[in-house]
Every structure is written in C-alpha cells, then in structure tokens.
Coordinates of N, CA, C and O in Angstrom, one line a residue:
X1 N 195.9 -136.2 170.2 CA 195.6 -136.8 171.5 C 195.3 -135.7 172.5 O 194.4 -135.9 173.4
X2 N 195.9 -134.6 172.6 CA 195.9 -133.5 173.6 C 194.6 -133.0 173.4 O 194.0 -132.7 174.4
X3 N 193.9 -132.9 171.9 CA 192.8 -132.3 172.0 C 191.8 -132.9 172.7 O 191.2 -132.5 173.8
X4 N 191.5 -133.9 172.2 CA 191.0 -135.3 173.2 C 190.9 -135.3 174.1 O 189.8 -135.7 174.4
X5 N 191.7 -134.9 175.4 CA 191.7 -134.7 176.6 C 191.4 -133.4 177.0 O 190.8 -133.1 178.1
X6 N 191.8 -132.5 175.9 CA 191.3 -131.1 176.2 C 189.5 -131.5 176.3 O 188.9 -131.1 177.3
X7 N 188.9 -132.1 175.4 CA 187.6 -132.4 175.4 C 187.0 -133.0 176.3 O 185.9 -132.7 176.7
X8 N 187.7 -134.0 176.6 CA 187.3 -134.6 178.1 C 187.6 -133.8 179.1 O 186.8 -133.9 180.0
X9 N 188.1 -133.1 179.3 CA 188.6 -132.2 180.9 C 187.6 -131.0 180.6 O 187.5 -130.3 181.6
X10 N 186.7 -130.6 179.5 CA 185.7 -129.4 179.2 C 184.4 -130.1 179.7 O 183.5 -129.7 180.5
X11 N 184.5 -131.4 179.0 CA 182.9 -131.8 179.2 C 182.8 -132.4 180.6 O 181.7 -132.7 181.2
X12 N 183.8 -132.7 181.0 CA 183.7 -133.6 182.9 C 183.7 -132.0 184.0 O 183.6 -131.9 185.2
X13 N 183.7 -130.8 183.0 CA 183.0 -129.9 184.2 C 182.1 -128.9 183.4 O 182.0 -127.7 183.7
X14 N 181.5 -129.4 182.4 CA 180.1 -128.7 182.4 C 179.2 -129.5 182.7 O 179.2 -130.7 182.8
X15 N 177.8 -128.6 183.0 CA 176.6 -128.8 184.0 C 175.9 -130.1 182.2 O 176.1 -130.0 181.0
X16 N 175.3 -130.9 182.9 CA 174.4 -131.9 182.8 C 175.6 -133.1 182.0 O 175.8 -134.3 182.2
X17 N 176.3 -132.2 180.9 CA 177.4 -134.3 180.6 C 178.0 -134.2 182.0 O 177.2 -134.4 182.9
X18 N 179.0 -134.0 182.4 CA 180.1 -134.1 183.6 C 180.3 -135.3 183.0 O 180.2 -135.6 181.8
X19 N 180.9 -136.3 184.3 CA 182.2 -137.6 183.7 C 181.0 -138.4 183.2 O 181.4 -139.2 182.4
X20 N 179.7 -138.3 183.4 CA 179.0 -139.1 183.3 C 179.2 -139.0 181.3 O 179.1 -140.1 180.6
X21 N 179.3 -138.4 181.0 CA 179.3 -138.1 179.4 C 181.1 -138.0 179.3 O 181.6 -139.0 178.6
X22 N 181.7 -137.5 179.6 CA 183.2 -137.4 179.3 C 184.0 -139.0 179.3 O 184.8 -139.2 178.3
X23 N 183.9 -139.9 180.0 CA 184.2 -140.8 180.8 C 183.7 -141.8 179.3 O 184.5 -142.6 178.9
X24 N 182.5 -141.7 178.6 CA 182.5 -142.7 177.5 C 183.0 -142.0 176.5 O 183.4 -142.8 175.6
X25 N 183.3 -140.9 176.2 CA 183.7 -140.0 174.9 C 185.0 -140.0 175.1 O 185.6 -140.1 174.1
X26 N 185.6 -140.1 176.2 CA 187.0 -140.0 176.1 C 187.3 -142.0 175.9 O 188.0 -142.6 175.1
X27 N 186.7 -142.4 176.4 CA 187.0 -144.1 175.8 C 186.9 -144.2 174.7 O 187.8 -144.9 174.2
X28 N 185.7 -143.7 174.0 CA 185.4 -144.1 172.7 C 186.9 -142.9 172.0 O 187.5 -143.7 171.3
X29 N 187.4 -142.2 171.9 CA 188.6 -141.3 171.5 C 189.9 -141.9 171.7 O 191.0 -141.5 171.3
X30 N 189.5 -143.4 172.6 CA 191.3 -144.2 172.6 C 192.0 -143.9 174.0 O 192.9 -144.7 174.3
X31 N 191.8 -142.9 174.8 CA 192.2 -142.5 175.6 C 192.3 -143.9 176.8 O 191.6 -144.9 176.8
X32 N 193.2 -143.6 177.4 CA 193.3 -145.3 178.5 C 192.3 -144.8 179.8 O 192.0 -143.6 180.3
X33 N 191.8 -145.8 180.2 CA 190.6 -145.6 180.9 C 191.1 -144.9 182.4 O 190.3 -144.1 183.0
X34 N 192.5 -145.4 183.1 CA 193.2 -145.1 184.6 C 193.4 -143.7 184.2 O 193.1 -142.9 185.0
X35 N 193.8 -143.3 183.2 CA 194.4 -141.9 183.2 C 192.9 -140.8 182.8 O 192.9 -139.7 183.2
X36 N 191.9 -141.4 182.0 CA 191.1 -140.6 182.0 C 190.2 -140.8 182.8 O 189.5 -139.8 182.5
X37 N 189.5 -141.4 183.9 CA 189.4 -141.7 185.0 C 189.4 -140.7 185.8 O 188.6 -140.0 186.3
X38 N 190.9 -140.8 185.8 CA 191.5 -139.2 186.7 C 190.8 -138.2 186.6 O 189.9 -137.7 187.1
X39 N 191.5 -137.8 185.5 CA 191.2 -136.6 184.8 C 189.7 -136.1 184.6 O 189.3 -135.0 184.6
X40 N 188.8 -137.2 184.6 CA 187.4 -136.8 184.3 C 187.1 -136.6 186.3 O 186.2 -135.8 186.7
X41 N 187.5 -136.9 186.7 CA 187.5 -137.1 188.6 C 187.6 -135.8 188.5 O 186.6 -135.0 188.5
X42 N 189.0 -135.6 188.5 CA 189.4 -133.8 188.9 C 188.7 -133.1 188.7 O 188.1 -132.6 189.6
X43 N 188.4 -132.7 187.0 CA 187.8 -132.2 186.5 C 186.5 -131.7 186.8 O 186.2 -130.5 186.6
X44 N 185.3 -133.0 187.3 CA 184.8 -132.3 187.4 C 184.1 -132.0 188.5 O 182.9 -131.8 188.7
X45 N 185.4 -132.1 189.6 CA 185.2 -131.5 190.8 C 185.7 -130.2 190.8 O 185.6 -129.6 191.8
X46 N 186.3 -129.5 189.4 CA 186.9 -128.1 190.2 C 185.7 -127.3 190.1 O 185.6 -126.4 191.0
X47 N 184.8 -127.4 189.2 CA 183.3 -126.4 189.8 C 182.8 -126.5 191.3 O 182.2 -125.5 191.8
X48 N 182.8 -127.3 191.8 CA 181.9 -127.6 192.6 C 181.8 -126.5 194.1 O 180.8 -126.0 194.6
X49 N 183.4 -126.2 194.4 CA 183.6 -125.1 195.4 C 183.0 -123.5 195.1 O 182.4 -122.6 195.8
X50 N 183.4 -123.6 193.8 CA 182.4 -122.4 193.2 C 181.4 -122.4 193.0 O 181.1 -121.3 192.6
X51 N 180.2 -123.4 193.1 CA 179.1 -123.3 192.6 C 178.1 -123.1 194.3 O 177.0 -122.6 194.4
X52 N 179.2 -123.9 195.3 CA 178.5 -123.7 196.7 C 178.9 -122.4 197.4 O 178.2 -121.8 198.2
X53 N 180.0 -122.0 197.0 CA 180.1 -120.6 197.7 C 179.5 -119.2 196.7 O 179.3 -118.1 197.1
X54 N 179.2 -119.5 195.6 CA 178.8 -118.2 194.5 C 177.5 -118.1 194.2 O 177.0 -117.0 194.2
X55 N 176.8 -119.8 194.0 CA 175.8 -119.6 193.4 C 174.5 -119.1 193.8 O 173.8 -119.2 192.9
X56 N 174.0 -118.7 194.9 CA 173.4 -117.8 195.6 C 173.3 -116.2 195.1 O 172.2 -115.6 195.0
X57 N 174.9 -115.6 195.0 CA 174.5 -114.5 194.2 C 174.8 -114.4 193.0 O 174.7 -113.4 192.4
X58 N 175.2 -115.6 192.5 CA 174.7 -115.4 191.0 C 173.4 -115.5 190.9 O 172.9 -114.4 190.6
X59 N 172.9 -116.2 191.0 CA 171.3 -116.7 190.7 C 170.3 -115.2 191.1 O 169.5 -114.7 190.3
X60 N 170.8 -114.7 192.5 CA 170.5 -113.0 192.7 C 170.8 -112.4 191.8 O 169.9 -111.5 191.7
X61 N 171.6 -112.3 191.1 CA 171.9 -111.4 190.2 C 171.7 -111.7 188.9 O 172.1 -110.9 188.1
X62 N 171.2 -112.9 188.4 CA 170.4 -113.1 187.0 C 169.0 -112.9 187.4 O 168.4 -112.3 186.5
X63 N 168.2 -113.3 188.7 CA 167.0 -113.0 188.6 C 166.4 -111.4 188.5 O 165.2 -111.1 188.1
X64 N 167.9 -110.2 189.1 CA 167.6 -108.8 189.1 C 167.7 -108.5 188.0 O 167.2 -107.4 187.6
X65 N 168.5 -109.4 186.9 CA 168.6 -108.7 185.6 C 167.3 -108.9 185.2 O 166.7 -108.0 184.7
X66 N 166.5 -110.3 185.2 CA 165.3 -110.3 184.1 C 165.9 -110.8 182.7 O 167.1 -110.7 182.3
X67 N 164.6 -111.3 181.9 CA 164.6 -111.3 181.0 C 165.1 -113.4 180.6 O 164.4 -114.4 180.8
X68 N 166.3 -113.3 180.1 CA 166.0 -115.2 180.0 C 167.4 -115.3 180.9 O 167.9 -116.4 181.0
X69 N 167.9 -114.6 181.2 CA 168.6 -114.8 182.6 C 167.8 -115.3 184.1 O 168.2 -116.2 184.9
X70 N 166.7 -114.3 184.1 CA 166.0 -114.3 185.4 C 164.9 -115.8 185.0 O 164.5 -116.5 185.9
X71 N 164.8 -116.2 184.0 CA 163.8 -117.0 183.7 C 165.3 -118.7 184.0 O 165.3 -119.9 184.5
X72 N 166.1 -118.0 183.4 CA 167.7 -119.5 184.0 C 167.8 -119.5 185.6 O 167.9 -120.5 186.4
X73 N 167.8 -118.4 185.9 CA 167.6 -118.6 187.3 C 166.8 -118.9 188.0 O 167.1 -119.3 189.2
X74 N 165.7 -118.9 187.7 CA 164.1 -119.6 188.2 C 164.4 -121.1 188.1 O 164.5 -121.9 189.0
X75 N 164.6 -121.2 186.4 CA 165.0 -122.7 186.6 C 165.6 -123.6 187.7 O 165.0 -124.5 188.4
X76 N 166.8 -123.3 187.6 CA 167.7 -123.8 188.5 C 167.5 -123.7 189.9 O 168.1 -124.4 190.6
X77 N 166.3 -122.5 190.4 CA 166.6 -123.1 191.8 C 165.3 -123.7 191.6 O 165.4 -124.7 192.3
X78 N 164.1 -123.8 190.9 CA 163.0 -124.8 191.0 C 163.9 -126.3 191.2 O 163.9 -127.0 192.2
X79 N 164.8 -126.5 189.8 CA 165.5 -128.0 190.0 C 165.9 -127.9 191.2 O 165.6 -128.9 191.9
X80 N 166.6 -127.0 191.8 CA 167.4 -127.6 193.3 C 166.3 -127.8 194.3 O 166.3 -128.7 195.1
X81 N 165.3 -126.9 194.3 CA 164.2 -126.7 195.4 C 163.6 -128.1 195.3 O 163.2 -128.7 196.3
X82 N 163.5 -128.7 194.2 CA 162.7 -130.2 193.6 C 163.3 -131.1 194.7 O 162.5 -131.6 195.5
X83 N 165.0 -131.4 194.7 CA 165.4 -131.8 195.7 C 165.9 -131.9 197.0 O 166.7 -132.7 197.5
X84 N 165.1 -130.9 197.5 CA 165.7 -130.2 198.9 C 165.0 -131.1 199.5 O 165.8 -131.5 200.3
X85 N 164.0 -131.7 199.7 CA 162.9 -131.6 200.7 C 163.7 -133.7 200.8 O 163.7 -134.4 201.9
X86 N 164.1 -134.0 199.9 CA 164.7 -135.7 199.6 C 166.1 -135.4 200.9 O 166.6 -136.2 201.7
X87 N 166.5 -134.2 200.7 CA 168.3 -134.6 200.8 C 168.2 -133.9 201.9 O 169.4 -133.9 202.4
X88 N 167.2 -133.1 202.8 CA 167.4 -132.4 203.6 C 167.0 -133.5 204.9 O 167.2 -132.9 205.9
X89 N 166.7 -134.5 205.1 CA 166.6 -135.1 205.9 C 167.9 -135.9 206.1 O 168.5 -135.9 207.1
X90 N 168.3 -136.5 205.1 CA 169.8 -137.3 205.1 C 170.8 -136.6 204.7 O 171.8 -137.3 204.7
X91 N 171.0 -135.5 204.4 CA 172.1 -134.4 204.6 C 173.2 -135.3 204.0 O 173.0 -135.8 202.9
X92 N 174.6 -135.5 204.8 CA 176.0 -135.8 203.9 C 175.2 -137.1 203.2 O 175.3 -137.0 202.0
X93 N 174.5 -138.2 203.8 CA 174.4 -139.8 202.7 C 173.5 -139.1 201.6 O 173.7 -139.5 200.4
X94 N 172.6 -138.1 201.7 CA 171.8 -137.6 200.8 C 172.6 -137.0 199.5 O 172.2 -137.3 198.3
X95 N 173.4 -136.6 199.6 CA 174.3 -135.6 199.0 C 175.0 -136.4 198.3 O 175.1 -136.5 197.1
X96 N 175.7 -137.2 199.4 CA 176.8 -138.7 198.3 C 175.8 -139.5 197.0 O 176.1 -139.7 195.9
X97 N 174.4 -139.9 197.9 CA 173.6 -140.9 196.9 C 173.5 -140.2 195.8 O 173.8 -140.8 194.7
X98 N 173.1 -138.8 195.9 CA 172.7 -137.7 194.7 C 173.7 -138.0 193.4 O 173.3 -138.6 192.4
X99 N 174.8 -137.5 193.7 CA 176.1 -137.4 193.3 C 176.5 -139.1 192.7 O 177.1 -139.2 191.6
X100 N 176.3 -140.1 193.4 CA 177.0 -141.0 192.9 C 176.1 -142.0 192.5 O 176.3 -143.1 192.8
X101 N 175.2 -141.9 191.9 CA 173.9 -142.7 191.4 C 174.2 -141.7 189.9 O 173.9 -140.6 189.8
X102 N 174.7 -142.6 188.9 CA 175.0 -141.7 187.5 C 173.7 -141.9 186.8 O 173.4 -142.8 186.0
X103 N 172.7 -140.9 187.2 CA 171.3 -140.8 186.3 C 171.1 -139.2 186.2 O 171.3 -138.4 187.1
X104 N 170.6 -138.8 184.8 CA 170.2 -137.9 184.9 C 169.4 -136.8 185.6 O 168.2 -136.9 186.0
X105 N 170.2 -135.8 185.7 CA 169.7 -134.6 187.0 C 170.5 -134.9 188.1 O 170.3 -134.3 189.1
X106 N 171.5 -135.9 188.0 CA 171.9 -136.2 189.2 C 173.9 -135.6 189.1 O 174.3 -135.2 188.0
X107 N 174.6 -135.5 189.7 CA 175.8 -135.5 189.6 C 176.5 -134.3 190.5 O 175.9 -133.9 191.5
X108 N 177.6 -133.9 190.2 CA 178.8 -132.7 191.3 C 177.6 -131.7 190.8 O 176.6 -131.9 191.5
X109 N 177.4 -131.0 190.0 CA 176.9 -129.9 189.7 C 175.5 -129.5 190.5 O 175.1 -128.5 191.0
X110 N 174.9 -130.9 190.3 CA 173.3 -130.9 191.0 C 173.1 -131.1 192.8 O 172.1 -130.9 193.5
X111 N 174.5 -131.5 193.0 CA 175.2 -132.0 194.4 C 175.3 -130.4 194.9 O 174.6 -130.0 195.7
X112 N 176.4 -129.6 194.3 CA 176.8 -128.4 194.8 C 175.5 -127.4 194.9 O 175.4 -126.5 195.8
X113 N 174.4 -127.7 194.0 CA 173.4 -126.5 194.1 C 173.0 -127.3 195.5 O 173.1 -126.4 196.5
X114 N 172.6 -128.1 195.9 CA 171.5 -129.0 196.9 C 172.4 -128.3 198.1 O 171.8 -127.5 198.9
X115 N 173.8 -128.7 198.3 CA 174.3 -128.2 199.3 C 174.4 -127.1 199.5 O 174.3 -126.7 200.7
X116 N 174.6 -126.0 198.5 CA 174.3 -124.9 198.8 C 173.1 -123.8 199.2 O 173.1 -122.6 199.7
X117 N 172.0 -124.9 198.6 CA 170.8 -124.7 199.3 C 170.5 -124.7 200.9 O 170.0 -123.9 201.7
X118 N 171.2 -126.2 200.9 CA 170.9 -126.6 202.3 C 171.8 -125.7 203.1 O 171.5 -125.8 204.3
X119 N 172.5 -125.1 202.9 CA 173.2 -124.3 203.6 C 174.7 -125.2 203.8 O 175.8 -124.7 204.0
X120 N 174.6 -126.5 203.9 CA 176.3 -127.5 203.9 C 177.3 -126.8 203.5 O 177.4 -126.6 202.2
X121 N 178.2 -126.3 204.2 CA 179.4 -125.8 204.3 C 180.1 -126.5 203.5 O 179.7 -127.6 203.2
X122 N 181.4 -125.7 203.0 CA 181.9 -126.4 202.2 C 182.8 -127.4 202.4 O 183.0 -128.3 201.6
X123 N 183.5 -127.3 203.5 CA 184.3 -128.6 204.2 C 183.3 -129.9 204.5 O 183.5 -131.0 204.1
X124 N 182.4 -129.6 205.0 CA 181.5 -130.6 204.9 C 181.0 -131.5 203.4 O 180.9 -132.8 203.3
X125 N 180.7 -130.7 202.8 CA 179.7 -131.3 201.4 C 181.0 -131.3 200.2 O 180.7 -131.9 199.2
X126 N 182.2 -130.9 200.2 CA 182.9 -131.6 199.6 C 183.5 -133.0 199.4 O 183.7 -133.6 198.3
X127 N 183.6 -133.4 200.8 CA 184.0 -135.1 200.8 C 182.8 -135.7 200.2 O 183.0 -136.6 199.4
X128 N 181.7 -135.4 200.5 CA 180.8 -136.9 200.2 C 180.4 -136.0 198.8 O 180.0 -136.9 198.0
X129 N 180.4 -135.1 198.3 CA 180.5 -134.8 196.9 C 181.8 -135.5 196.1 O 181.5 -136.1 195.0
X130 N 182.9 -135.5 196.5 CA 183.9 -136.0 196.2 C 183.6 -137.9 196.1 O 183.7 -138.5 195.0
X131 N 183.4 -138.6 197.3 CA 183.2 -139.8 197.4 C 181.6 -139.8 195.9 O 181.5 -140.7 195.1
X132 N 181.2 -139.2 195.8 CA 180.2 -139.3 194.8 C 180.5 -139.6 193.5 O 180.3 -140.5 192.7
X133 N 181.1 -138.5 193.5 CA 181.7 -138.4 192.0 C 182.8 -139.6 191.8 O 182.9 -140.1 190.7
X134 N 183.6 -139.9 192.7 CA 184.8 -141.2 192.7 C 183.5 -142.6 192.5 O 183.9 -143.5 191.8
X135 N 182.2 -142.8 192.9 CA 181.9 -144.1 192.9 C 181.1 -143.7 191.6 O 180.8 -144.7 191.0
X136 N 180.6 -142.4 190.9 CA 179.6 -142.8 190.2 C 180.4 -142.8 188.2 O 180.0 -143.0 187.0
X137 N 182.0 -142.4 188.7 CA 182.9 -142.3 187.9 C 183.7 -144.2 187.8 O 184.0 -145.0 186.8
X138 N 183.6 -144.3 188.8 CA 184.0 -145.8 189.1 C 182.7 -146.7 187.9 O 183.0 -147.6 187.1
X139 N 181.4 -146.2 188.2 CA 180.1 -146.9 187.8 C 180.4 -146.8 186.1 O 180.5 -147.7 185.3
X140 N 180.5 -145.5 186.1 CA 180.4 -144.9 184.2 C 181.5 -146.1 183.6 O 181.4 -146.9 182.6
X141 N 182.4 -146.0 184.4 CA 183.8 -146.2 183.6 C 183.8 -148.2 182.9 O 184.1 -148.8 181.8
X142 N 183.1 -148.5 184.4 CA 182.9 -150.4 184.3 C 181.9 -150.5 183.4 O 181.9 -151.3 182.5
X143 N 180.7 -149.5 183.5 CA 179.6 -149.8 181.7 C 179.9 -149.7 180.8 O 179.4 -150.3 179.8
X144 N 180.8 -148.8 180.8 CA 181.3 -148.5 179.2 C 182.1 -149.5 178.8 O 182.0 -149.9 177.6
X145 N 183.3 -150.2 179.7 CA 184.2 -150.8 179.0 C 183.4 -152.2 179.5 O 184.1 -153.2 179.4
X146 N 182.0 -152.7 179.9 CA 181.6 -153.7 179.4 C 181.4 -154.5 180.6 O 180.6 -155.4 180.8
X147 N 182.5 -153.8 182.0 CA 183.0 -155.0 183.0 C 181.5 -155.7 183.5 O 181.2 -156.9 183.7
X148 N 180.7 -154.6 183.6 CA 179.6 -154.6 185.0 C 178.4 -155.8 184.0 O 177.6 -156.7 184.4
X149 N 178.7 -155.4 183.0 CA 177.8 -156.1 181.7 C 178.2 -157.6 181.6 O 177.4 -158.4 181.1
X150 N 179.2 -157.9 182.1 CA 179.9 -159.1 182.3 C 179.4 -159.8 183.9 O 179.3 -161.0 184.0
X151 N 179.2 -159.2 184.7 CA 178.8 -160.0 185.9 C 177.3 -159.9 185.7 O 176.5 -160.4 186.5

C-alpha cells in the first residue's frame, strides 16, 4: 500500500499526468478516494512555487546550453507563449479556469509557467492556482468513481 501512494504522490507532481492521472491510478490501486484526494491536492501543488520563481532561469540556462536542452526550452516557452495572449487579459479567473478545467495542456504545471510569464507574483497566482487544482481534483475524482456519470 505505501508503494501505492508513493506512486500517487510522484505522478500528482509531474508535468503533464499531475492528479489529473494520479487521482484514477491511485483509485484503480484501492486507495480511498478522501485520503487520496488529499494527497494528489498537496502533491501536486508542491512544484508549483518553484516553477514560478525558477523557471525563467532555468529555461535561460537550458537554452545557453544548446543542443536538446535548448530545443526543451524552446518548447516550453512556445507552450506557455501559446497561452499568454488567453490568460493575460483575465489574469487571476484566467489562471484558475486554466488550472481547473482537467483537459490536456491544462493543469498546476501549465498554470505556474503562464504565471510566471505573466509576471503574477507568487502570493497572488498561488490561490487561484490552488482553487484550480481543488476544483479540477474535485472533477477527476467524481468521473472516475462514476458520480458525475450518474447525474
């Protein structure tokens, strides 16, 4: 069972599963849905502080290295640049919708680059990153166990 959780608390903070993937894997593993819930919540908000205050010079410093570093860092800010121009008019609702609409490309990870783009401070763009991830973890959790399929 520990591993289980060890698996869910890995995959709810890497970039593209987050809870959105953790959240059915840990159900389908037996795990109780209130407690992993949590856990996929926390989880995969603890990147998120780091990815708005660092990822600027990381991404500077894979594009100086070159090579399929500099070509990962191209990527990633094309993806964020994709969304700038959506979320820079609605700023915090922009940021929450991003975040808490569980569709691919979307989630904390894709939330923290946007904000960090936009320049949103981190006191700022954590709550409605946070409120994001609470409604789109709330969303995962009611499809999987059937609820939402039921109304």
């Amino acid at each position: 069972m520990a591993h289980n959780i060890l698996v869910c608390a890995l995959l709810a903070m890497a970039p593209v599963v987050e809870l959105r993937g953790a959240l059915p894997a840990g159900l389908a593993m037996g795990i109780p849905a209130l407690p992993l819930y949590l856990l996929c919540v926390v989880c995969n908000l603890i990147p998120v502080p780091f990815i708005i205050v660092f990822i600027r010079r990381v991404l500077g410093w894979m594009a100086r290295r070159g090579g399929k570093l500099g070509k990962i860092a191209a990527f990633v800010e094309r993806h964020a640049h994709k969304k700038l121009e959506i979320y820079r008019k609605y700023e915090m609702l922009g940021l929450f919708i991003l975040v808490a609409i569980p569709l691919p490309g979307t989630g904390a990870w894709t939330g923290a680059l946007v904000a960090a783009f936009l320049d949103i401070r981190l006191r700022h763009a954590l709550p409605a990153i946070t409120l994001g991830v609470l409604i789109a973890g709330s969303i995962v959790t009611l499809m999987t166990l059937g609820v939402i399929h039921l109304l």
